[in-house]
Amino acid sequence: MTKKLILDVDTGTDDAVAIMLAALHDDLELVGCTTVNGNTSVENCTENTLKVLDYIGMPKIPVHQGLTRPIARQDFPEPRKEGDQGSRIHGPKLPLPDTSLKAKSNNAVEYLIETFRNATDEIALVPVGPLSNIAAALALDPDFVKNVPEVVIMGGSHGWGNRTAAAEFNIWADPEAAAMVFGAGFRKVTMVPLDATYQAALCTAHADALEAHGTPAGKAAATFLKHRIASYDSIQPLPTKGYAPIHDALAVAALIAPEVIDTKFLHVDVETVGTLTVGRTVIDTQVRTEAFRRKPANCHVAFGANRDLFFSFLNSAFSPKA
Ligand code: RIB
Ligand code: CA
């Protein structure tokens, strides 16, 4: 039985691998993509998403463009500068052939609301960018939180950050939206933070193995991974150089087999005020929130990941189809 999902993306290089894994793995069915302002402008994210789907021969998967900015702040907490670290890891445009494909609409929020309202099968919602579209859907439709059976979020971190000392990019880019999503009361929320994605980081040997398949997805994934390794080595090296996380694809992999991540059921909230800590995911590992704020656990938080199992999903999905 394949698992259905909708990906909410700010396509970037790791979003691109997540899209290809969701579209090509035998155990998954990518129902559609919604795009959001994040790694680059939402227009670029949409164009990049369409290029990926066209390049891997999946032009019928619908793409709906979403929010151009955070739900509350006028822009990111600081203006995104071309050439900044995020741009260097992702770039405004992915190095793929141009496409004539167009977004089905510029109303991703309405698409999300209607699709989950009318779904006859369970569809997982997998946001791997800032949570602006998801928060807007919550604000627009009181039933949205009930209509979505499962949310798997790539975002957050425990005690450190990659955009500031305290915050991970997706949460930092729209902290009010993230606070709404974690506090909404979805039936099942899984959070795949940096603590897990870094444990599934891949190296050039993995890229070479994917490239050896000779498929569009294998070649593209290898290109993106090698670019990410070079970028990470130069701007935010992992403890072992020559490796880079493919954050968003691990969130998709968690739908293929939950055992690819190790999770704990804890309370998670988001800091939206602190000058130094805005965008921090506050993960209550000591279970203090329930004791003193009567707020129960609300999220399955991944603290570990199985790199080999994760890579096996990519390798299988990007190999030639029989
Ligand atoms: O912090 C990692 C996240 O930020 C990933 O989703 C990456 O694509 C960027 O959006
Ligand atoms: Ca992303």
Tab-separated table of C-alpha atoms and ligand atoms in Angstrom:
chain	number	residue	atom	x	y	z
A	1	MET	CA	0.000	0.000	0.000
A	2	THR	CA	1.656	3.248	-1.093
A	3	LYS	CA	1.578	6.193	1.303
A	4	LYS	CA	0.202	9.471	-0.110
A	5	LEU	CA	1.819	12.805	0.712
A	6	ILE	CA	1.788	16.485	-0.180
A	7	LEU	CA	5.153	18.260	0.022
A	8	ASP	CA	5.287	21.946	1.007
A	9	VAL	CA	8.656	23.097	-0.324
A	10	ASP	CA	11.007	26.063	-0.663
A	11	THR	CA	12.992	24.332	-3.401
A	12	GLY	CA	16.405	24.447	-2.798
A	13	THR	CA	18.782	21.593	-3.329
A	14	ASP	CA	17.618	19.338	-0.499
A	15	ASP	CA	13.948	20.041	-1.251
A	16	ALA	CA	14.712	18.843	-4.793
A	17	VAL	CA	16.009	15.495	-3.500
A	18	ALA	CA	12.926	15.216	-1.245
A	19	ILE	CA	10.636	15.830	-4.242
A	20	MET	CA	12.422	13.175	-6.309
A	21	LEU	CA	12.307	10.637	-3.460
A	22	ALA	CA	8.589	11.285	-2.893
A	23	ALA	CA	7.819	11.089	-6.623
A	24	LEU	CA	9.892	8.013	-7.445
A	25	HIS	CA	9.952	5.702	-4.419
A	26	ASP	CA	7.675	2.694	-4.922
A	27	ASP	CA	6.133	3.032	-1.444
A	28	LEU	CA	5.097	6.684	-1.883
A	29	GLU	CA	2.631	8.665	-4.004
A	30	LEU	CA	3.368	12.395	-4.305
A	31	VAL	CA	-0.120	13.922	-4.660
A	32	GLY	CA	1.140	17.474	-5.152
A	33	CYS	CA	3.590	20.181	-4.155
A	34	THR	CA	2.952	23.595	-2.654
A	35	THR	CA	5.682	26.216	-2.658
A	36	VAL	CA	6.586	28.860	-0.107
A	37	ASN	CA	9.031	31.742	0.254
A	38	GLY	CA	12.149	30.409	1.926
A	39	ASN	CA	15.521	29.411	0.476
A	40	THR	CA	14.764	31.791	-2.351
A	41	SER	CA	11.724	33.766	-3.542
A	42	VAL	CA	8.525	31.755	-3.867
A	43	GLU	CA	8.611	32.369	-7.635
A	44	ASN	CA	12.058	30.784	-7.823
A	45	CYS	CA	10.933	27.940	-5.537
A	46	THR	CA	8.012	27.262	-7.882
A	47	GLU	CA	10.191	27.352	-11.003
A	48	ASN	CA	12.751	25.067	-9.343
A	49	THR	CA	10.034	22.608	-8.284
A	50	LEU	CA	8.598	22.490	-11.802
A	51	LYS	CA	12.082	21.971	-13.267
A	52	VAL	CA	12.691	19.006	-10.944
A	53	LEU	CA	9.364	17.330	-11.775
A	54	ASP	CA	9.851	17.888	-15.502
A	55	TYR	CA	13.438	16.601	-15.402
A	56	ILE	CA	12.473	13.314	-13.715
A	57	GLY	CA	9.514	12.799	-16.073
A	58	MET	CA	6.724	13.547	-13.594
A	59	PRO	CA	5.083	16.602	-15.199
A	60	LYS	CA	1.561	15.672	-14.052
A	61	ILE	CA	2.253	16.203	-10.354
A	62	PRO	CA	0.519	19.541	-9.607
A	63	VAL	CA	2.441	22.478	-8.146
A	64	HIS	CA	0.579	25.344	-6.420
A	65	GLN	CA	2.418	28.515	-5.458
A	66	GLY	CA	1.978	29.872	-1.928
A	67	LEU	CA	2.951	32.675	0.369
A	68	THR	CA	5.498	35.223	-0.733
A	69	ARG	CA	6.494	36.207	2.830
A	70	PRO	CA	6.124	35.222	6.504
A	71	ILE	CA	2.594	35.422	7.970
A	72	ALA	CA	3.349	38.114	10.552
A	73	ARG	CA	6.770	39.676	9.974
A	74	GLN	CA	7.240	42.059	7.064
A	75	ASP	CA	10.077	39.860	5.840
A	76	PHE	CA	12.570	37.467	7.352
A	77	PRO	CA	13.954	38.774	10.639
A	78	GLU	CA	16.628	40.167	8.343
A	79	PRO	CA	16.439	40.669	4.612
A	80	ARG	CA	17.680	37.635	2.677
A	81	LYS	CA	20.731	38.669	0.745
A	82	GLU	CA	21.738	37.046	-2.526
A	83	GLY	CA	25.075	35.361	-1.968
A	84	ASP	CA	24.367	34.742	1.696
A	85	GLN	CA	24.955	31.243	3.075
A	86	GLY	CA	21.481	30.009	2.175
A	87	SER	CA	21.842	31.231	-1.389
A	88	ARG	CA	25.232	29.558	-1.679
A	89	ILE	CA	23.823	26.182	-0.573
A	90	HIS	CA	20.738	26.472	-2.763
A	91	GLY	CA	21.201	29.292	-5.258
A	92	PRO	CA	18.178	31.098	-6.677
A	93	LYS	CA	17.937	28.701	-9.628
A	94	LEU	CA	18.646	24.953	-9.668
A	95	PRO	CA	21.089	23.776	-12.371
A	96	LEU	CA	18.434	21.876	-14.344
A	97	PRO	CA	17.042	22.386	-17.864
A	98	ASP	CA	14.354	25.042	-18.191
A	99	THR	CA	10.759	23.842	-18.209
A	100	SER	CA	7.560	24.953	-19.917
A	101	LEU	CA	5.518	23.592	-17.012
A	102	LYS	CA	3.474	26.153	-15.063
A	103	ALA	CA	2.045	26.189	-11.540
A	104	LYS	CA	-1.599	25.074	-11.415
A	105	SER	CA	-2.426	28.113	-9.250
A	106	ASN	CA	-0.973	30.790	-7.017
A	107	ASN	CA	-3.289	29.669	-4.235
A	108	ALA	CA	-1.442	26.893	-2.432
A	109	VAL	CA	-3.373	27.533	0.777
A	110	GLU	CA	-6.758	26.936	-0.894
A	111	TYR	CA	-5.322	23.825	-2.597
A	112	LEU	CA	-4.199	22.446	0.777
A	113	ILE	CA	-7.557	23.195	2.424
A	114	GLU	CA	-9.657	21.699	-0.388
A	115	THR	CA	-7.442	18.638	-0.917
A	116	PHE	CA	-7.498	17.613	2.734
A	117	ARG	CA	-11.206	18.492	3.084
A	118	ASN	CA	-12.127	16.231	0.143
A	119	ALA	CA	-9.548	13.460	0.648
A	120	THR	CA	-10.957	9.928	0.629
A	121	ASP	CA	-7.571	8.381	1.503
A	122	GLU	CA	-5.123	9.449	4.194
A	123	ILE	CA	-2.582	11.991	2.904
A	124	ALA	CA	0.432	13.040	4.982
A	125	LEU	CA	1.441	16.715	4.899
A	126	VAL	CA	5.230	17.147	4.742
A	127	PRO	CA	6.383	20.773	5.111
A	128	VAL	CA	10.110	21.153	4.471
A	129	GLY	CA	10.341	24.944	4.333
A	130	PRO	CA	9.003	27.833	6.416
A	131	LEU	CA	5.520	26.972	7.727
A	132	SER	CA	3.745	30.053	6.329
A	133	ASN	CA	1.333	28.131	4.038
A	134	ILE	CA	0.372	25.694	6.791
A	135	ALA	CA	-0.322	28.483	9.278
A	136	ALA	CA	-2.399	30.335	6.688
A	137	ALA	CA	-4.474	27.187	6.090
A	138	LEU	CA	-5.043	26.883	9.843
A	139	ALA	CA	-6.161	30.523	9.999
A	140	LEU	CA	-8.466	30.193	6.978
A	141	ASP	CA	-10.143	26.838	7.749
A	142	PRO	CA	-11.030	25.809	11.336
A	143	ASP	CA	-11.394	22.189	10.140
A	144	PHE	CA	-7.949	21.994	8.525
A	145	VAL	CA	-6.309	20.711	11.724
A	146	LYS	CA	-8.837	17.845	11.860
A	147	ASN	CA	-8.632	17.040	8.144
A	148	VAL	CA	-4.870	16.427	8.120
A	149	PRO	CA	-4.080	12.977	9.563
A	150	GLU	CA	-0.300	13.429	9.892
A	151	VAL	CA	2.298	16.187	9.585
A	152	VAL	CA	6.008	15.454	9.177
A	153	ILE	CA	8.021	18.663	9.509
A	154	MET	CA	11.655	19.131	8.523
A	155	GLY	CA	12.685	21.909	10.848
A	156	GLY	CA	13.914	22.923	14.241
A	157	SER	CA	16.784	21.798	16.403
A	158	HIS	CA	17.564	21.079	20.043
A	159	GLY	CA	19.861	23.636	21.562
A	160	TRP	CA	21.585	24.951	18.442
A	161	GLY	CA	20.812	26.439	15.052
A	162	ASN	CA	22.031	26.775	11.491
A	163	ARG	CA	20.658	30.269	10.765
A	164	THR	CA	21.359	31.776	14.167
A	165	ALA	CA	23.044	30.337	17.241
A	166	ALA	CA	19.600	29.286	18.486
A	167	ALA	CA	17.378	28.669	15.458
A	168	GLU	CA	17.074	26.418	12.416
A	169	PHE	CA	16.237	28.179	9.149
A	170	ASN	CA	12.687	26.902	8.426
A	171	ILE	CA	11.434	27.845	11.891
A	172	TRP	CA	13.474	31.074	12.058
A	173	ALA	CA	12.108	32.280	8.704
A	174	ASP	CA	8.511	32.363	10.002
A	175	PRO	CA	8.441	31.753	13.778
A	176	GLU	CA	4.829	32.857	14.249
A	177	ALA	CA	3.722	30.340	11.633
A	178	ALA	CA	5.731	27.588	13.299
A	179	ALA	CA	4.271	28.393	16.725
A	180	MET	CA	0.767	28.111	15.232
A	181	VAL	CA	1.540	24.759	13.625
A	182	PHE	CA	3.119	23.144	16.692
A	183	GLY	CA	0.297	24.504	18.868
A	184	ALA	CA	-2.578	23.645	16.525
A	185	GLY	CA	-3.313	20.156	17.839
A	186	PHE	CA	-2.754	18.067	14.712
A	187	ARG	CA	-3.470	14.374	15.347
A	188	LYS	CA	0.140	13.354	14.717
A	189	VAL	CA	3.161	15.651	14.312
A	190	THR	CA	6.664	14.362	13.635
A	191	MET	CA	9.564	16.807	13.699
A	192	VAL	CA	12.778	15.971	11.847
A	193	PRO	CA	15.289	18.519	13.209
A	194	LEU	CA	18.928	19.165	12.457
A	195	ASP	CA	19.851	16.758	15.271
A	196	ALA	CA	18.567	13.910	13.094
A	197	THR	CA	19.374	15.185	9.605
A	198	TYR	CA	23.054	15.656	10.453
A	199	GLN	CA	23.232	11.988	11.500
A	200	ALA	CA	22.093	11.008	8.002
A	201	ALA	CA	24.618	13.228	6.204
A	202	LEU	CA	25.987	11.758	2.970
A	203	CYS	CA	29.356	11.979	1.213
A	204	THR	CA	30.792	11.980	-2.299
A	205	ALA	CA	30.827	8.180	-2.444
A	206	HIS	CA	27.053	8.248	-1.976
A	207	ALA	CA	26.782	10.844	-4.752
A	208	ASP	CA	28.906	8.731	-7.068
A	209	ALA	CA	26.709	5.678	-6.403
A	210	LEU	CA	23.560	7.646	-7.260
A	211	GLU	CA	25.168	9.116	-10.372
A	212	ALA	CA	26.211	5.638	-11.542
A	213	HIS	CA	22.552	4.740	-12.069
A	214	GLY	CA	22.585	7.120	-15.045
A	215	THR	CA	18.980	8.133	-14.371
A	216	PRO	CA	17.877	11.796	-14.346
A	217	ALA	CA	17.125	11.573	-10.614
A	218	GLY	CA	20.409	9.833	-9.842
A	219	LYS	CA	22.412	12.403	-11.783
A	220	ALA	CA	20.507	15.362	-10.310
A	221	ALA	CA	20.749	14.061	-6.749
A	222	ALA	CA	24.495	13.545	-7.210
A	223	THR	CA	24.890	17.100	-8.521
A	224	PHE	CA	22.915	18.568	-5.613
A	225	LEU	CA	24.741	16.464	-3.029
A	226	LYS	CA	28.204	17.339	-4.352
A	227	HIS	CA	27.229	21.044	-4.397
A	228	ARG	CA	25.996	20.782	-0.820
A	229	ILE	CA	29.174	19.032	0.317
A	230	ALA	CA	31.332	21.786	-1.222
A	231	SER	CA	29.124	24.495	0.309
A	232	TYR	CA	29.050	22.924	3.765
A	233	ASP	CA	32.791	22.298	3.730
A	234	SER	CA	33.389	25.962	3.003
A	235	ILE	CA	30.773	27.663	5.184
A	236	GLN	CA	29.571	25.281	7.933
A	237	PRO	CA	31.654	22.070	7.898
A	238	LEU	CA	30.360	18.978	9.627
A	239	PRO	CA	32.632	17.314	12.216
A	240	THR	CA	33.876	15.104	9.349
A	241	LYS	CA	34.419	17.209	6.217
A	242	GLY	CA	33.208	15.825	2.899
A	243	TYR	CA	29.671	15.232	4.189
A	244	ALA	CA	26.428	17.207	3.869
A	245	PRO	CA	22.910	16.669	5.233
A	246	ILE	CA	19.985	16.278	2.832
A	247	HIS	CA	17.580	17.587	5.457
A	248	ASP	CA	14.257	17.504	3.590
A	249	ALA	CA	14.665	14.045	2.084
A	250	LEU	CA	14.954	12.523	5.579
A	251	ALA	CA	11.478	13.842	6.427
A	252	VAL	CA	10.134	12.038	3.352
A	253	ALA	CA	12.109	8.897	4.247
A	254	ALA	CA	10.360	8.837	7.636
A	255	LEU	CA	7.119	8.100	5.748
A	256	ILE	CA	8.703	5.142	3.950
A	257	ALA	CA	9.891	3.539	7.182
A	258	PRO	CA	9.530	5.231	10.595
A	259	GLU	CA	12.545	3.288	11.834
A	260	VAL	CA	14.817	5.505	9.729
A	261	ILE	CA	14.590	7.990	12.607
A	262	ASP	CA	14.604	7.574	16.401
A	263	THR	CA	11.934	9.724	18.065
A	264	LYS	CA	10.763	10.789	21.518
A	265	PHE	CA	7.235	12.087	22.212
A	266	LEU	CA	7.751	15.501	23.804
A	267	HIS	CA	6.263	18.990	24.024
A	268	VAL	CA	7.592	21.430	21.433
A	269	ASP	CA	6.914	25.144	21.295
A	270	VAL	CA	8.516	27.976	19.327
A	271	GLU	CA	10.138	31.159	20.631
A	272	THR	CA	8.720	34.170	18.759
A	273	VAL	CA	9.987	37.055	20.912
A	274	GLY	CA	13.549	36.571	22.191
A	275	THR	CA	16.091	38.819	20.516
A	276	LEU	CA	18.724	36.087	20.547
A	277	THR	CA	16.374	33.097	20.446
A	278	VAL	CA	13.569	33.961	18.014
A	279	GLY	CA	12.753	30.868	15.941
A	280	ARG	CA	14.141	28.435	18.490
A	281	THR	CA	12.195	25.186	18.895
A	282	VAL	CA	11.930	24.670	22.632
A	283	ILE	CA	11.910	20.870	23.025
A	284	ASP	CA	10.901	19.860	26.537
A	285	THR	CA	13.185	16.853	27.065
A	286	GLN	CA	12.756	17.108	30.857
A	287	VAL	CA	8.909	17.056	30.635
A	288	ARG	CA	8.590	20.279	32.624
A	289	THR	CA	5.843	21.775	30.468
A	290	GLU	CA	3.226	19.233	31.467
A	291	ALA	CA	4.132	19.594	35.124
A	292	PHE	CA	4.037	23.372	35.266
A	293	ARG	CA	2.047	24.547	32.235
A	294	ARG	CA	-0.313	21.592	31.882
A	295	LYS	CA	0.680	21.294	28.229
A	296	PRO	CA	1.076	17.622	27.173
A	297	ALA	CA	3.555	16.295	24.625
A	298	ASN	CA	2.546	17.257	21.074
A	299	CYS	CA	5.332	16.025	18.795
A	300	HIS	CA	7.407	12.969	17.905
A	301	VAL	CA	10.874	14.528	17.824
A	302	ALA	CA	13.659	12.740	15.942
A	303	PHE	CA	16.991	12.762	17.748
A	304	GLY	CA	18.656	10.067	15.660
A	305	ALA	CA	18.703	8.727	12.112
A	306	ASN	CA	19.900	5.627	10.272
A	307	ARG	CA	22.170	6.888	7.491
A	308	ASP	CA	22.487	3.566	5.670
A	309	LEU	CA	18.744	2.949	5.642
A	310	PHE	CA	18.146	6.520	4.492
A	311	PHE	CA	20.610	6.121	1.616
A	312	SER	CA	19.070	2.796	0.624
A	313	PHE	CA	15.745	4.588	0.004
A	314	LEU	CA	17.441	7.158	-2.250
A	315	ASN	CA	19.419	4.461	-4.051
A	316	SER	CA	16.303	2.401	-4.674
A	317	ALA	CA	14.156	5.344	-5.782
A	318	PHE	CA	16.790	6.768	-8.164
A	319	SER	CA	17.785	3.476	-9.795
A	320	PRO	CA	16.456	2.541	-13.251
A	321	LYS	CA	12.859	1.293	-13.113
A	322	ALA	CA	12.325	-2.316	-14.211
B	1	RIB	O1	17.584	24.161	7.887
B	1	RIB	C1	17.391	23.307	6.795
B	1	RIB	C2	16.159	23.678	6.045
B	1	RIB	O2	16.280	25.018	5.568
B	1	RIB	C3	15.928	22.817	4.784
B	1	RIB	O3	14.553	22.655	4.570
B	1	RIB	C4	16.533	23.646	3.680
B	1	RIB	O4	15.917	23.400	2.416
B	1	RIB	C5	16.207	25.041	4.142
B	1	RIB	O5	14.871	25.319	3.749
B	2	CA	CA	13.606	23.252	2.440
